[in-house]
Short mmCIF file of C-alpha atoms in Angstrom, two decimals:
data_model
loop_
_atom_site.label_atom_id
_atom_site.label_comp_id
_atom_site.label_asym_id
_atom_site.label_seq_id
_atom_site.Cartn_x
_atom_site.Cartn_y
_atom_site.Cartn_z
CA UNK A 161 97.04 76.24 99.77
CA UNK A 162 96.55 77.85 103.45
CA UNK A 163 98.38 78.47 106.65
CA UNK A 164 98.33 77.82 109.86
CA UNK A 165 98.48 81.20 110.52
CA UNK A 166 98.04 84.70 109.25
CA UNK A 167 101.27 85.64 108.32
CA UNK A 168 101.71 88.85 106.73
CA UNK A 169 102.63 88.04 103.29
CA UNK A 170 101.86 86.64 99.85
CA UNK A 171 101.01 82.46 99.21
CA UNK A 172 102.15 83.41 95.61
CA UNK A 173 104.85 86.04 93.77
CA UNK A 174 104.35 85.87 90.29
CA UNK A 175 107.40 87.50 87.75
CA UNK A 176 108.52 87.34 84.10
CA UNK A 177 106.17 86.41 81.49
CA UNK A 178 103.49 83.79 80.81
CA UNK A 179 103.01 82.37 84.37
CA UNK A 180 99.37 81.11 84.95
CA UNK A 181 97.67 80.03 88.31
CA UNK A 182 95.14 77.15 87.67
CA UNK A 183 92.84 75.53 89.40
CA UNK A 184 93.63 76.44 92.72
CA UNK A 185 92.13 77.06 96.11
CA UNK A 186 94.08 79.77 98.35
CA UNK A 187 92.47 80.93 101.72
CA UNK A 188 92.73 81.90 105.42
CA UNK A 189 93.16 81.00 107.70
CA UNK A 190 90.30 82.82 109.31
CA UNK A 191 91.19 85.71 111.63
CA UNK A 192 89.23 87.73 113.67
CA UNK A 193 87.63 91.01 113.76
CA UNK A 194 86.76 92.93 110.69
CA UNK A 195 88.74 92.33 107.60
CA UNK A 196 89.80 95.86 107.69
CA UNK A 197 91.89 95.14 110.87
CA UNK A 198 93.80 91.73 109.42
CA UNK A 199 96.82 90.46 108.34
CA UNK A 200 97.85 90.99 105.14
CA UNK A 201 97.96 88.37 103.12
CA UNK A 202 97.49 87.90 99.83
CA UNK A 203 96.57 85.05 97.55
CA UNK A 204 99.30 86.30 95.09
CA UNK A 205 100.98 89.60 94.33
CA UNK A 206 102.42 90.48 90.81
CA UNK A 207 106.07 92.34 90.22
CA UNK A 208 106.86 94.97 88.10
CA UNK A 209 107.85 92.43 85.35
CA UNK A 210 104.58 90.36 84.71
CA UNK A 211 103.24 90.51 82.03
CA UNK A 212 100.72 87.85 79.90
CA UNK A 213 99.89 86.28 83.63
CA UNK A 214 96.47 84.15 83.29
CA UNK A 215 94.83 83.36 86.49
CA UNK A 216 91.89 81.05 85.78
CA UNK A 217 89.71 78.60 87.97
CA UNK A 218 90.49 79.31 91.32
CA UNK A 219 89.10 79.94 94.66
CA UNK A 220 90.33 82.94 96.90
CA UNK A 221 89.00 83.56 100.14
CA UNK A 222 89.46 84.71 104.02
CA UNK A 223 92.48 87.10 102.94
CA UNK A 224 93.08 90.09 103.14
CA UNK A 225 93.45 90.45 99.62
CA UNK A 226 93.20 87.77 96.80
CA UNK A 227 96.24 89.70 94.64
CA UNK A 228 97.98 92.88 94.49
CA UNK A 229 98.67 93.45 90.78
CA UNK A 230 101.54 95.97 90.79
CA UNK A 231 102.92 98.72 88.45
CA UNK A 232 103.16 97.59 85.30
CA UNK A 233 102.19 93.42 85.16
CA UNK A 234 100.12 92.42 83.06
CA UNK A 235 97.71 89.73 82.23
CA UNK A 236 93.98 88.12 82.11
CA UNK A 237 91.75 87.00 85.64
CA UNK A 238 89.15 85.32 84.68
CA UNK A 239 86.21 82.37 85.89
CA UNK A 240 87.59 82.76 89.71
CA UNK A 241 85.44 83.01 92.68
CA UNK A 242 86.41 85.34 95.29
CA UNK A 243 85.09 85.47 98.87
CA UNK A 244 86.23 86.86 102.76
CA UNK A 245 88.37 89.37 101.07
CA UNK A 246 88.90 93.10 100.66
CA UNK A 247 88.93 92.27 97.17
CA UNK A 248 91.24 92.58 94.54
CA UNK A 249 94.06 95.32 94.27
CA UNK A 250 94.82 96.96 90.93
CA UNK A 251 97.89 99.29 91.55
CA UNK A 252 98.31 100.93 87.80
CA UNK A 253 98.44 97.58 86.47
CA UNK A 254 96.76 96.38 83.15
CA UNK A 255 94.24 93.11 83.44
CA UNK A 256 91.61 91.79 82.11
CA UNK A 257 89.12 90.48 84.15
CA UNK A 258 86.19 88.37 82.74
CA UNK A 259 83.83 85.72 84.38
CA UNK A 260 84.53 86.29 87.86
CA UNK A 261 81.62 85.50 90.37
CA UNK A 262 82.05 86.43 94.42
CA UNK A 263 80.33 83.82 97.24
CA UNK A 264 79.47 84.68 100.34
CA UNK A 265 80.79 86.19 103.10
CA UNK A 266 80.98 89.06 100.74
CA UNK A 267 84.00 91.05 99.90
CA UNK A 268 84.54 94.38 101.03
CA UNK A 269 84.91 95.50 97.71
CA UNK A 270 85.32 92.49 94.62
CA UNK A 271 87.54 95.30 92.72
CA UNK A 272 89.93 98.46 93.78
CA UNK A 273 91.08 100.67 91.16
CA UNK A 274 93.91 102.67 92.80
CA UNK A 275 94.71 106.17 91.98
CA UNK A 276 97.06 106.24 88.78
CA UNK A 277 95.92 103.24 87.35
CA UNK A 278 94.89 103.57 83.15
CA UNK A 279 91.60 104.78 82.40
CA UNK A 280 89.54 103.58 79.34
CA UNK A 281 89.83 100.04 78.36
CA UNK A 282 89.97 97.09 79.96
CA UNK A 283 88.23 99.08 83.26
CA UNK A 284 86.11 101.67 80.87
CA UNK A 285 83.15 101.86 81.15
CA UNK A 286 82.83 100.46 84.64
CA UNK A 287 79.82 98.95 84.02
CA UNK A 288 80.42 96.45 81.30
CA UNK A 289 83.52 95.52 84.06
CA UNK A 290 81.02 95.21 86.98
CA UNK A 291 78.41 93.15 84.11
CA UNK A 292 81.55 90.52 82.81
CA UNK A 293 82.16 89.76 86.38
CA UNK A 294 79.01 89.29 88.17
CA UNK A 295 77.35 92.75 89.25
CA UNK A 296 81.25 93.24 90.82
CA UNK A 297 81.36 95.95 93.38
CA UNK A 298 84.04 98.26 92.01
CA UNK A 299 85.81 100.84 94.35
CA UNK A 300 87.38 103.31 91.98
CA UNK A 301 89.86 105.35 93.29
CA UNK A 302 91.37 106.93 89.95
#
């Protein structure tokens, strides 16, 4: 799933309960510059609402941002690859991440934590996160 050009929003909105995203490959297309200074767009973005989302066995890269997991969704990410991102954004939302590697061009970050979001388990202790998901580089903004 691409575009033929950056536009400024989502490839996937995700509500309600028990969704999954399988076996996919979301990207680009490539912009230029430093990430910092694209479009945003996402690979998918969660609502308020989510909750048991799986996303398993896919491939996110040149985005902004492979997901913005919202407020309140919840759900398991797990055995993706991630690339040519800013990584993924966890805004006081509860997932589970597991088995997640990152390719190359690297990510800004492969994780953000956003202020407000749970401490303790699933992202406590930060290491065994960074460990399940191949040495992840975690920005943790709590």
């Amino acid at each position: 799933m691409t575009s033929d050009n950056p536009y400024p929003v989502e490839f996937i909105q995700v509500a309600g309960d028990g969704n999954q995203i399988l076996n996919c490959q979301i990207y680009g297309p490539n912009q230029a510059g430093d990430s910092s200074t694209w479009v945003v767009n996402r690979g998918f973005v969660t609502q308020g609402n989510t909750t048991n989302l799986l996303v398993r066995n896919n491939i996110f890269h040149t985005l902004r941002q492979p997901a913005y997991l919202n407020p309140n969704s919840t759900g398991t990410i797990m055995d993706n690859v991630v690339y040519n991102t800013r990584g993924y954004v966890v805004d006081q939302a509860i997932f589970l991440f597991s088995g997640n590697s990152w390719g190359i061009p690297e990510n800004a970050v492969d994780i953000a934590l956003l202020a407000g979001t749970t401490t303790g388990a699933p992202y406590d202790p930060l290491t065994a996160l960074q460990a399940s998901n191949s040495s992840a580089t975690i920005s943790d903004q709590r």
